[in-house]
Short mmCIF file of C-alpha atoms in Angstrom, two decimals:
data_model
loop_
_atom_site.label_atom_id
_atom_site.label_comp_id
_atom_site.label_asym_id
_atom_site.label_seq_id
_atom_site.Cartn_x
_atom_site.Cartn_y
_atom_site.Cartn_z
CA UNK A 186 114.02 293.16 207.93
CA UNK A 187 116.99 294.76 208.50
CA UNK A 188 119.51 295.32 211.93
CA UNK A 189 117.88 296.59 214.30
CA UNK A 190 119.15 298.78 217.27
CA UNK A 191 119.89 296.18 220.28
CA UNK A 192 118.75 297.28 223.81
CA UNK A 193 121.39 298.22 226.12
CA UNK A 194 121.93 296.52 229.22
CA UNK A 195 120.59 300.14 230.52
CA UNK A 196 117.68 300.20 227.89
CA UNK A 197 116.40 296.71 228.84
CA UNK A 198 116.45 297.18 232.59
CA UNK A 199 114.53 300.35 232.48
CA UNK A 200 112.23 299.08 230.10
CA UNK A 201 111.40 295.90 232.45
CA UNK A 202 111.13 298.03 235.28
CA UNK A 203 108.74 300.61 233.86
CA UNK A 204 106.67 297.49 232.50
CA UNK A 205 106.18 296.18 236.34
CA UNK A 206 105.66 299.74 237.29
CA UNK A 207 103.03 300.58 235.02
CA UNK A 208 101.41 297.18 236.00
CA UNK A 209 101.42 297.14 239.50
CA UNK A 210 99.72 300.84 239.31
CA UNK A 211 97.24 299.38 236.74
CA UNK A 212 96.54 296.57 238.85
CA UNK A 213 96.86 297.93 242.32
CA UNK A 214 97.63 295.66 245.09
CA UNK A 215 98.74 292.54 242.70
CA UNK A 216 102.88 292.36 243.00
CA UNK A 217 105.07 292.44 239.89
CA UNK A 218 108.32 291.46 238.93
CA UNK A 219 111.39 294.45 238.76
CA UNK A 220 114.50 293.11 237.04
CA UNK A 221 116.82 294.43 240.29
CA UNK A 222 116.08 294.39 244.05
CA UNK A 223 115.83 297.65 245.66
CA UNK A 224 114.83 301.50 244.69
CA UNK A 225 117.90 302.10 242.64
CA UNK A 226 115.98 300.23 239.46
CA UNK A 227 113.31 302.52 239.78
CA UNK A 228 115.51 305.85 239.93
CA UNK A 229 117.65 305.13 236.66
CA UNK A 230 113.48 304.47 235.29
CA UNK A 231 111.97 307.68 236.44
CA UNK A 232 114.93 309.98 237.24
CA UNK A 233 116.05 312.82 235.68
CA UNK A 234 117.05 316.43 236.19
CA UNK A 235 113.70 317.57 235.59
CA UNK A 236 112.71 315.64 238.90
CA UNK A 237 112.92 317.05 242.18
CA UNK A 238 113.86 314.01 244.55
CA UNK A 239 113.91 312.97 248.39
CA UNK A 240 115.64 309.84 249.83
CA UNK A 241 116.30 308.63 252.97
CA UNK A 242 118.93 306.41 252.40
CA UNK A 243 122.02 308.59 251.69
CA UNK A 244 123.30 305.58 249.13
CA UNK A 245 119.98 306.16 247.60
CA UNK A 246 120.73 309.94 247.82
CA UNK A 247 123.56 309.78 245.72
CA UNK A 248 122.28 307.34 242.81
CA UNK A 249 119.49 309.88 242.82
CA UNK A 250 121.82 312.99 242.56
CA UNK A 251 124.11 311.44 239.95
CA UNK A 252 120.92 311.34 237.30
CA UNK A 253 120.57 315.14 237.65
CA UNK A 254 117.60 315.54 240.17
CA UNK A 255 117.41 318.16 242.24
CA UNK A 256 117.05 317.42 246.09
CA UNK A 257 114.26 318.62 248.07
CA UNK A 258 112.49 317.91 251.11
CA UNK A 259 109.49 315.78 251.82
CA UNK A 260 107.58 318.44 251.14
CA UNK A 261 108.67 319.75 247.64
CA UNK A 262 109.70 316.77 246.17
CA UNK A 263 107.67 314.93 243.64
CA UNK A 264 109.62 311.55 244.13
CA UNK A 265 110.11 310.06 247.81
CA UNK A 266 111.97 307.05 248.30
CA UNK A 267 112.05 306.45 252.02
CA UNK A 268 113.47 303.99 254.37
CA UNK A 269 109.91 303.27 256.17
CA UNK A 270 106.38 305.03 256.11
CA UNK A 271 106.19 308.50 256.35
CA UNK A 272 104.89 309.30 259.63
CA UNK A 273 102.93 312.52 258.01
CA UNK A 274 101.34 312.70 254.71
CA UNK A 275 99.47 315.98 254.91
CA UNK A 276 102.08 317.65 253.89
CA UNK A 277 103.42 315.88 250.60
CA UNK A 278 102.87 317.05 247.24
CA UNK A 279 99.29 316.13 245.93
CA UNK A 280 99.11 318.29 242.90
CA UNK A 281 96.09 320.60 242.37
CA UNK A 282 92.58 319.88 241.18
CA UNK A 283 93.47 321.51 237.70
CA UNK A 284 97.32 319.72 237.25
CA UNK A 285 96.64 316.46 239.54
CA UNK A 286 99.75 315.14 238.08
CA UNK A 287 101.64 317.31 240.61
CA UNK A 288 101.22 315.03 243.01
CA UNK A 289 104.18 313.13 244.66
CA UNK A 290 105.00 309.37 243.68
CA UNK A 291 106.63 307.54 246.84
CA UNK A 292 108.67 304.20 246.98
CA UNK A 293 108.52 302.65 250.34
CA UNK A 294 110.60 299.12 251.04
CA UNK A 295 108.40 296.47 252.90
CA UNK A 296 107.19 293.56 253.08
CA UNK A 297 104.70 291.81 251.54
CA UNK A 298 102.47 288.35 252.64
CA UNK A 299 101.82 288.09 256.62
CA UNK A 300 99.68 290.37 258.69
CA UNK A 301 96.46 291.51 258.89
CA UNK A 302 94.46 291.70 255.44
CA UNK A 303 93.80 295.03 253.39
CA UNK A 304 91.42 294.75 251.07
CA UNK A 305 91.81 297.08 247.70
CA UNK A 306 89.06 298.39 245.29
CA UNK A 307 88.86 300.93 242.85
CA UNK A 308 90.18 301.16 239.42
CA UNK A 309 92.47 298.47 238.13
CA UNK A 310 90.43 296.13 240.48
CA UNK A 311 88.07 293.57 239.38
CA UNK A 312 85.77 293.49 242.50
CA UNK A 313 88.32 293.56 245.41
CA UNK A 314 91.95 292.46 246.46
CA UNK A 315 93.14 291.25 249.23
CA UNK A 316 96.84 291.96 250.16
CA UNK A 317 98.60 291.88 253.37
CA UNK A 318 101.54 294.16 254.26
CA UNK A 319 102.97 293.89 258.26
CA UNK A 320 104.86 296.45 258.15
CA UNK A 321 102.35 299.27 257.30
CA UNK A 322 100.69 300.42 260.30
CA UNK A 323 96.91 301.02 259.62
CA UNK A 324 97.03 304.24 260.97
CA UNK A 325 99.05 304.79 257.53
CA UNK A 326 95.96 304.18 255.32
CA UNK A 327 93.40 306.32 257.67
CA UNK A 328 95.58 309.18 257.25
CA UNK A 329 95.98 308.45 253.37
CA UNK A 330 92.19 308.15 253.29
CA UNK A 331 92.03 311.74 255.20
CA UNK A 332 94.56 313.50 253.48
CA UNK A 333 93.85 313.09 250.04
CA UNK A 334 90.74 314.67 248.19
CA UNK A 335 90.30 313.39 244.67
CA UNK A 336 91.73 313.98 241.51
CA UNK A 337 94.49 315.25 243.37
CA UNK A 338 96.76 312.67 246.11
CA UNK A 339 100.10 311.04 245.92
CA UNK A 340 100.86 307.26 244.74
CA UNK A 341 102.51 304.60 246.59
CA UNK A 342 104.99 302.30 245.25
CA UNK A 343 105.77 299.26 248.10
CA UNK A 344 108.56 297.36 247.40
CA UNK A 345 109.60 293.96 249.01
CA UNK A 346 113.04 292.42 247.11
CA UNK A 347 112.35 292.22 243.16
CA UNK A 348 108.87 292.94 243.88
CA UNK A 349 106.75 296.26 243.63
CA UNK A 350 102.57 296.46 244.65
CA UNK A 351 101.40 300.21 242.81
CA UNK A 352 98.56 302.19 245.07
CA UNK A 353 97.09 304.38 243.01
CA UNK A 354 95.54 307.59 244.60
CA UNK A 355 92.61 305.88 243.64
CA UNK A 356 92.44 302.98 245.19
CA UNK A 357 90.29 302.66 248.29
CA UNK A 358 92.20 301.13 251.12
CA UNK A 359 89.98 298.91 253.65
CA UNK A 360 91.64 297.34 256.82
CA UNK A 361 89.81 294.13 257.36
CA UNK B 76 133.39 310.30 239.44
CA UNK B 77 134.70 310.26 236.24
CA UNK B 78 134.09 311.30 232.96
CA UNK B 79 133.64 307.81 232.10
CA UNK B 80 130.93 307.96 234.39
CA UNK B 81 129.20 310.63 232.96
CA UNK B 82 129.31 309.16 229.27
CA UNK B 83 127.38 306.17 227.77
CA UNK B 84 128.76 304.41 224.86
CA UNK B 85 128.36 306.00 221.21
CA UNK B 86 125.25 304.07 219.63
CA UNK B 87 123.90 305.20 215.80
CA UNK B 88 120.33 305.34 216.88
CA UNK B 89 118.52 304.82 220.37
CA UNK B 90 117.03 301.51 220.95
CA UNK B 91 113.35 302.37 220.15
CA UNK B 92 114.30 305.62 218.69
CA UNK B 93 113.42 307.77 221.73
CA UNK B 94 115.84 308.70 223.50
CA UNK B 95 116.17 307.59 227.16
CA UNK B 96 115.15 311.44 228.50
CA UNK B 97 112.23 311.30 226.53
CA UNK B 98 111.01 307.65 227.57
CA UNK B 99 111.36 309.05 231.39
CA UNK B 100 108.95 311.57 230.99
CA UNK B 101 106.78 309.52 228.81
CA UNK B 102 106.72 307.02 231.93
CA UNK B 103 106.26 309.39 234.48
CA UNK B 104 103.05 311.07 233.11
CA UNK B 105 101.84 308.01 232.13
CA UNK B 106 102.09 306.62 235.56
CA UNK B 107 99.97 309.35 236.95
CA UNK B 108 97.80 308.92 234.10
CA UNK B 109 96.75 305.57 235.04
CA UNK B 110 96.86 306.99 238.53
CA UNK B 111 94.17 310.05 237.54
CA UNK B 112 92.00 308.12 234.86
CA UNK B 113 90.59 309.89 232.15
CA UNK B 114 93.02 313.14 233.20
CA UNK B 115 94.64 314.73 230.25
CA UNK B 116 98.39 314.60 231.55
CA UNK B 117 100.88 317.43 229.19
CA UNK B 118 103.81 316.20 228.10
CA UNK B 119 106.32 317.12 225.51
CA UNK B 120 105.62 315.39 223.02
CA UNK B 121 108.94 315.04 220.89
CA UNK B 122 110.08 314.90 217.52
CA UNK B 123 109.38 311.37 215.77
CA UNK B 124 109.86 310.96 212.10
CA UNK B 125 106.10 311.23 211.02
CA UNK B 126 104.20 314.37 210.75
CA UNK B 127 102.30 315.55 213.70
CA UNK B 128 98.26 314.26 213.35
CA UNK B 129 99.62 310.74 211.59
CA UNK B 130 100.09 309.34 214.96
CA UNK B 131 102.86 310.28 216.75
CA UNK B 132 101.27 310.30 219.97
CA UNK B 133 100.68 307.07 219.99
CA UNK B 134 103.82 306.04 218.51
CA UNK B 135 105.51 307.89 221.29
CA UNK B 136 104.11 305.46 223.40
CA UNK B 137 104.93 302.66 221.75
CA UNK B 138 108.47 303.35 221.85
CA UNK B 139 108.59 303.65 224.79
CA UNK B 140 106.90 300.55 225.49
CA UNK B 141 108.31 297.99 223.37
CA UNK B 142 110.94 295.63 223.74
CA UNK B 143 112.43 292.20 222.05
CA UNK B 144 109.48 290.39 223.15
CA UNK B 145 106.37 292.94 222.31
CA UNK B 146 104.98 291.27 219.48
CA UNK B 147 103.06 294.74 217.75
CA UNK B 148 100.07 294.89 216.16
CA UNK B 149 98.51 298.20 214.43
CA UNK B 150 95.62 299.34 213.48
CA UNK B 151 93.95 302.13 211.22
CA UNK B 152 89.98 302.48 211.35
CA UNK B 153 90.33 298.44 211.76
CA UNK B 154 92.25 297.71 208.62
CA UNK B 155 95.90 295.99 209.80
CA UNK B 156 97.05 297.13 205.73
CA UNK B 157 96.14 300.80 205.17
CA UNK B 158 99.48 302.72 204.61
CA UNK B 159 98.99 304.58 207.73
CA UNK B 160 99.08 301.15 210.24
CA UNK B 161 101.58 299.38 208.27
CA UNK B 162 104.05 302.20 207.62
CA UNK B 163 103.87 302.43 211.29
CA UNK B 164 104.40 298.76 212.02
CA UNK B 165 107.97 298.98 210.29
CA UNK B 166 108.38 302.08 211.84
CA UNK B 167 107.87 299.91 215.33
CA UNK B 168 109.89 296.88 214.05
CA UNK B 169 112.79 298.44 212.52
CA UNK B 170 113.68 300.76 215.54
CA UNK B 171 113.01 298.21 218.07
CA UNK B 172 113.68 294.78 216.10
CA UNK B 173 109.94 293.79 218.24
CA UNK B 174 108.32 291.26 216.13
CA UNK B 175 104.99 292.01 214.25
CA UNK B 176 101.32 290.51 214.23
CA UNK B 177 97.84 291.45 212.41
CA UNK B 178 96.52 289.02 214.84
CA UNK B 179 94.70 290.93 217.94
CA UNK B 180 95.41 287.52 220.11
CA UNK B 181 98.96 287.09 219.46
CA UNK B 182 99.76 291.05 220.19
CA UNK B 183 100.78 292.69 223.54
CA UNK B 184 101.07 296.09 221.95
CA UNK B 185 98.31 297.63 219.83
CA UNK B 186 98.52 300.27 218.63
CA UNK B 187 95.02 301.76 217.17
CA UNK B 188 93.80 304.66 215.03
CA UNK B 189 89.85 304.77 215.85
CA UNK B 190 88.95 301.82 216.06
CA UNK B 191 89.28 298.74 219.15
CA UNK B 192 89.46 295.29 218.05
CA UNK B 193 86.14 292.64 218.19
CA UNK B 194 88.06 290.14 219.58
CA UNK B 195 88.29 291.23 223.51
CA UNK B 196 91.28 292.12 224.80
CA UNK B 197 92.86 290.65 227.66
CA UNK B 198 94.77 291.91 230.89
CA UNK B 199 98.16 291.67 229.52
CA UNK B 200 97.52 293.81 226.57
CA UNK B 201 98.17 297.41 226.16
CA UNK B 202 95.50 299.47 224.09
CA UNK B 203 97.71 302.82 222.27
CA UNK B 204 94.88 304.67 220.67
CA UNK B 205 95.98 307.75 219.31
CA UNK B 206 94.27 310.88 219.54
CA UNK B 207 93.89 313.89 217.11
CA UNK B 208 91.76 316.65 219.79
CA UNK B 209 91.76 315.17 223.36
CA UNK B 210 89.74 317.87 224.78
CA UNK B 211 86.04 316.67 225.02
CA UNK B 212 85.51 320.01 225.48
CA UNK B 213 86.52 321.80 222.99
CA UNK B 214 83.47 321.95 221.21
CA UNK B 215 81.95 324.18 223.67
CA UNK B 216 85.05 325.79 225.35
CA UNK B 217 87.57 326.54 222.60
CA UNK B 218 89.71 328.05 225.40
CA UNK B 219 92.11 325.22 226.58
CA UNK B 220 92.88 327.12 229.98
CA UNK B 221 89.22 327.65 230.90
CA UNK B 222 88.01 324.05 229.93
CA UNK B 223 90.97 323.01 232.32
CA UNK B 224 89.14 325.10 235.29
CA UNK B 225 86.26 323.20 233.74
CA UNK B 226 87.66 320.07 234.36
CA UNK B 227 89.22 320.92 237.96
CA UNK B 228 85.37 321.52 238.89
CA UNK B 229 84.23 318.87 237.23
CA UNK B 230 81.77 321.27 235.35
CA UNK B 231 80.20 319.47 232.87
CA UNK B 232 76.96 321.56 232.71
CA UNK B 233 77.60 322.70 229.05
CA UNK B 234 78.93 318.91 227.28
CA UNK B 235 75.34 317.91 228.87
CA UNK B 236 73.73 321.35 227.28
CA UNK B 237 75.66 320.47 223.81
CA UNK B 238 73.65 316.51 223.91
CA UNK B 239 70.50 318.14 224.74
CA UNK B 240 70.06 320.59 222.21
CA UNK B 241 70.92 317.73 219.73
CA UNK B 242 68.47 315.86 220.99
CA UNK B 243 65.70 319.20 221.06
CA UNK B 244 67.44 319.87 217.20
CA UNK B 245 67.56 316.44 215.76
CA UNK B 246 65.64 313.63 218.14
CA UNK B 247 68.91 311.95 219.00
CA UNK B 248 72.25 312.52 219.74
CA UNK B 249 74.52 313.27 216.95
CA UNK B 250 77.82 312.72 218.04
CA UNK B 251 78.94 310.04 216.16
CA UNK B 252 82.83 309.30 216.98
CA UNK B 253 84.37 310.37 220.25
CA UNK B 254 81.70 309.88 222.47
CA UNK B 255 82.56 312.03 225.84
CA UNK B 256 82.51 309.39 228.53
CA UNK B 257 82.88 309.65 231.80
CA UNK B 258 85.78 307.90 233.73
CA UNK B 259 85.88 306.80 236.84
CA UNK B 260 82.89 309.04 237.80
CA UNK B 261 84.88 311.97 237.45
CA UNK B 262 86.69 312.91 234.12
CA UNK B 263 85.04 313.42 231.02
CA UNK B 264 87.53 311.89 228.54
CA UNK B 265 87.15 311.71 224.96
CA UNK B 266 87.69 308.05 223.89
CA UNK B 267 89.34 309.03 220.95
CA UNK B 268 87.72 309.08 217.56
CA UNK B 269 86.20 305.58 218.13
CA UNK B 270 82.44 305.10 216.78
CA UNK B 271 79.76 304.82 218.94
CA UNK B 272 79.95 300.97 219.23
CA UNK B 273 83.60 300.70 220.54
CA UNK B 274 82.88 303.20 223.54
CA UNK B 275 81.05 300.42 225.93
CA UNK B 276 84.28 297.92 225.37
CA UNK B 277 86.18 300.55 227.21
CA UNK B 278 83.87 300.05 230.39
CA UNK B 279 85.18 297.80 232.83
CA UNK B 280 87.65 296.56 230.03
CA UNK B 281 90.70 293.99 231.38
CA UNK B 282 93.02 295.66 229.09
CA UNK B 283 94.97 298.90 229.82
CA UNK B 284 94.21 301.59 227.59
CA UNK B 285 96.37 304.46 227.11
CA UNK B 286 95.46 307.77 224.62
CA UNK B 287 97.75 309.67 223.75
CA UNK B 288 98.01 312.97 221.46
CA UNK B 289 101.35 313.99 219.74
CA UNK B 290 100.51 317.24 218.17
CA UNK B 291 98.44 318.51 221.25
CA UNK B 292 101.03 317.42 223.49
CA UNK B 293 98.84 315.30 226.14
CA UNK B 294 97.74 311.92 227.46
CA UNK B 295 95.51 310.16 229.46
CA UNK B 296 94.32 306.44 230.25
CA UNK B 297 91.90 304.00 231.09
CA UNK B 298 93.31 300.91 233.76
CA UNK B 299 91.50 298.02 233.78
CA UNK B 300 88.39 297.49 235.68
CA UNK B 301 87.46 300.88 235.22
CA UNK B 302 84.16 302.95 234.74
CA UNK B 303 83.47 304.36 231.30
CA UNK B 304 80.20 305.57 231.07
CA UNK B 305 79.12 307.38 227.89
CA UNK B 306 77.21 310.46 228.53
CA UNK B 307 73.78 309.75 228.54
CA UNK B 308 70.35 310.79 229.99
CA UNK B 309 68.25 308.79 232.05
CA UNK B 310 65.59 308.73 229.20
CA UNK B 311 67.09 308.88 226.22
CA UNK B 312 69.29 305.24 226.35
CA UNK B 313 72.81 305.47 224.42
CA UNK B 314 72.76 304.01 221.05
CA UNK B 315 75.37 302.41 218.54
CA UNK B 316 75.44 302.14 215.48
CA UNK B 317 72.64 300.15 213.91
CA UNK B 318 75.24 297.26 212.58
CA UNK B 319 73.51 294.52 214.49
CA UNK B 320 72.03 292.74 210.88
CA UNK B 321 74.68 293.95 208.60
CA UNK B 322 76.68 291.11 207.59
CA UNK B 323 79.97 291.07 205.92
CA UNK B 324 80.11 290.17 202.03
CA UNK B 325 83.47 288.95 202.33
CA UNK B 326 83.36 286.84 205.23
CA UNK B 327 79.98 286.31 206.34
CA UNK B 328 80.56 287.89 209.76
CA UNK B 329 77.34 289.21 211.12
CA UNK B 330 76.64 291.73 213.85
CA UNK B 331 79.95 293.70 213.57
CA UNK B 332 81.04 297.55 212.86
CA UNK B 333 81.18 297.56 209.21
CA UNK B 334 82.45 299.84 206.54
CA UNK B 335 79.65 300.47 203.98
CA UNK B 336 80.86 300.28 200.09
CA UNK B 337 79.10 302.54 197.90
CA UNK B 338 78.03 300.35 194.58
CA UNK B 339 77.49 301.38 191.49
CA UNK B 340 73.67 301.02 191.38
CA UNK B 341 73.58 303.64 194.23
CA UNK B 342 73.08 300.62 196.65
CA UNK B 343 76.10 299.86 199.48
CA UNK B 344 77.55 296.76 200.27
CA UNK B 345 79.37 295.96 203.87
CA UNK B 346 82.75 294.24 204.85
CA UNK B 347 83.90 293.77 208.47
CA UNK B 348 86.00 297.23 209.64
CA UNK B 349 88.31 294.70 211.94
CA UNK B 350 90.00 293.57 208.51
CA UNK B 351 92.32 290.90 210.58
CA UNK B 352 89.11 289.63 212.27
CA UNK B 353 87.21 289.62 208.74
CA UNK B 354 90.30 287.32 207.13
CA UNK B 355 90.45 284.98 210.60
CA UNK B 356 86.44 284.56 209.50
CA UNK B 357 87.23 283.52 205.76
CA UNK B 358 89.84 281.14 206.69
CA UNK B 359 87.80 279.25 209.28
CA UNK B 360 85.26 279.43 206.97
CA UNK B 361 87.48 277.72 204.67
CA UNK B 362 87.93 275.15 207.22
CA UNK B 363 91.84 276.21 208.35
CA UNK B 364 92.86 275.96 212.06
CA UNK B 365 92.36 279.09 212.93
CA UNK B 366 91.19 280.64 216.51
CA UNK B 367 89.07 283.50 216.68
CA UNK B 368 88.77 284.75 220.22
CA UNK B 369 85.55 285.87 222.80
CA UNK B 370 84.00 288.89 221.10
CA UNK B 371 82.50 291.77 222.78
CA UNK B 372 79.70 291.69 220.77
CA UNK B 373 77.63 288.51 220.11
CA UNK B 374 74.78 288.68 217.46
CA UNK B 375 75.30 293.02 217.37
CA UNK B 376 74.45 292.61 221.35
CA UNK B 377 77.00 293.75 223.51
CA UNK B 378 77.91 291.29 226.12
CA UNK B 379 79.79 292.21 229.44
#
């Protein structure tokens, strides 16, 4: 065979991080490996000027706005990444029942492995997981339970360090 | 910011051919595809250097995919060598320098046109079917925008009137390939032109499954350890093909989806449609090391 086009430093990091992306919302509640610490990784992944974009870290802000995005608040925007939980979810973007796709994706920083257990079924889960995130208050999942009406909801993306845990709008979120 | 900033360095090609706009979308739908199971997702579906129908929907995917270590394996109505699967496995190789398999075990990327492998799949694989009409309902609502409504309702009243009057018509159901399923206990999905007797390895499968359709610009998927129920009525069970006793002339394999070769005395012989699996079979069979993984199906009985 002959050369080949070599990844990019760029190519390869965005390709790792939509691998552990993909997983973690395949296999909700299970964490998975990101190449880089932080949101950042997952802006150059997703990001482009066809997005419209909310962060609440103003460094975050401007990583996002150098990729093109338009900015938009809570509301309108169909990527989130926040500093903490969003005390009100009934009024992201959830998409509609005939393009459920509109619905927002957010990326929350927290941390994973003390606390009270959740346990996670639906699809991507082989009978249930357990996972245990402190910093989420249960109140959080009620609401996300209450808000969302399927097909149409918003996805989570939790990240602690290098790692990311995907919630799928369909996973069912149990406080145990 | 400078205009260095705003510049990448000049490369002849993009790594995986896509280019890095395209990949994003590709990744974003597909993300709430896997969120929205058996959802067709739009998406733009760009240029790739195959004709439109040969694939490219699933190649799309794979491009976006792959990477040093994704060792590729492809597939055309089972056989690794048909022009169709290998052309595309240089395509794969050459943009992405990913290295290539015909073994289902060794591969973390398959790509497959209508068929799924015997061997099972585990839950670091990725299933690429591709996907020439991804509209189950189509048949019955040639009007894309209305069998959209149709699927925002989740008003299925007429796929279950089209299954019926087969039944009433011709005793059974005739649908052979691209059984409408039901995913998730929501979204009828169309598997893909898969025969009957693939359908049930989609249902609580450990592999990810993504479908994906270049020319009609749209994909959906199937996560893991998810519900894929073929349409069926309560008294009339769901039947596969009657391969159970065929066995292979080749290999000996029994209880497989087989092709059926015409002969010349007007009577058919049968070789295994999973060629890879039907060669792994001759070379144990010639006593070689070879390891041929959990099937779905043991003796033509599918086994969860």
């Amino acid at each position: 065979m002959g050369a080949h086009p070599t990844p990019s430093d760029f190519e390869a990091r965005t390709n790792a991080t939509y691998d552990a992306l993909m997983w973690a919302l395949s296999r909700p509640g299970l964490p998975r490996d990101l190449p880089s610490a932080g949101q950042s990784g997952i802006i150059e992944t997703l990001i482009d000027r066809e997005c419209a974009v909310y962060c609440e870290d103003p460094a975050m802000a401007e990583i996002a706005a150098r990729t093109g995005a338009a900015m938009a608040p809570p509301e309108d925007a169909d990527h989130l990444f926040l500093s903490q939980p969003p005390a009100r979810l009934a009024g992201l973007r959830q998409g509609s029942d005939m393009y459920p796709e509109g619905g927002a994706t957010l990326v929350i920083p927290t941390r994973f492995g003390s606390g009270r257990h959740l346990g996670l079924t639906g699809p991507g889960v082989g009978g249930q997981v357990l996972c245990r995130l402190p910093d989420i208050p249960h109140s959080f999942w009620a609401d996300r339970a209450r808000v969302m009406r399927y097909p149409m909801g918003f996805e989570i993306f939790l990240i602690d360090g290098a790692q990311v845990i995907g919630i799928p709008r369909t996973t069912v979120v149990e406080v145990l | 910011m400078s205009l260095k900033s705003l510049t990448k360095d000049w490369e002849p090609m993009s790594y995986g051919f896509l280019d890095a706009s395209a990949k994003r979308e590709i990744r974003r739908k597909t993300l709430k595809a896997i969120a929205v199971p058996g959802c067709q997702m739009p998406y733009a579906s760009r240029e790739v250097p195959m004709a439109r129908g040969w694939g490219t929907g699933g190649l799309q995917i794979s491009c976006t995919l792959i990477n040093l270590q994704t060792t590729v394996k492809v597939i055309d109505q089972g056989a690794d060598d048909s022009v169709n699967a290998a052309s595309i496995r240089r395509f794969l190789s050459r943009v992405s320098g990913a290295p290539t398999t015909m073994d289902t075990l060794k591969a973390d990327l398959i790509q497959s046109r209508h068929r799924i492998p015997e061997e099972k799949l585990r839950e670091d694989q990725v299933l690429v079917l591709q996907v020439p009409n991804p509209e189950p309902l189509r048949p019955v609502q040639p009007n894309m925008s209305i069998a959209r409504q149709m699927h925002a309702d989740a008003d299925y009243g007429r796929m279950w009137l089209q299954l019926y009057e087969q039944i009433v018509r011709s005793g059974r159901v005739m649908q052979g390939a691209s059984y409408p399923s039901l995913v998730h206990g929501r979204f009828v999905m169309t598997p893909s032109p898969i025969p009957r007797w693939d359908v049930s390895k989609m249902h609580m499968a450990k592999h990810l499954t993504i479908l994906s359709a270049g020319r009609e610009k749209r994909l959906h998927a199937v996560p893991p350890y998810t519900r894929v129920e073929p349409l069926v009525f309560d008294d009339v069970p769901y039947q596969v093909e009657e391969h159970q006793d065929l066995t292979c002339a080749r290999s000996g394999a029994k209880g497989f989806f087989m092709n059926e070769i015409p002969q010349d005395d007007g009577s058919s012989t049968y070789e295994v449609s999973d060629s890879e699996f039907g060669v792994k079979t001759i070379r144990k069979g010639d006593g070689e090391p070879v390891e041929i993984g959990a099937t779905w199906y043991h003796a033509g009985e599918m086994t969860q």
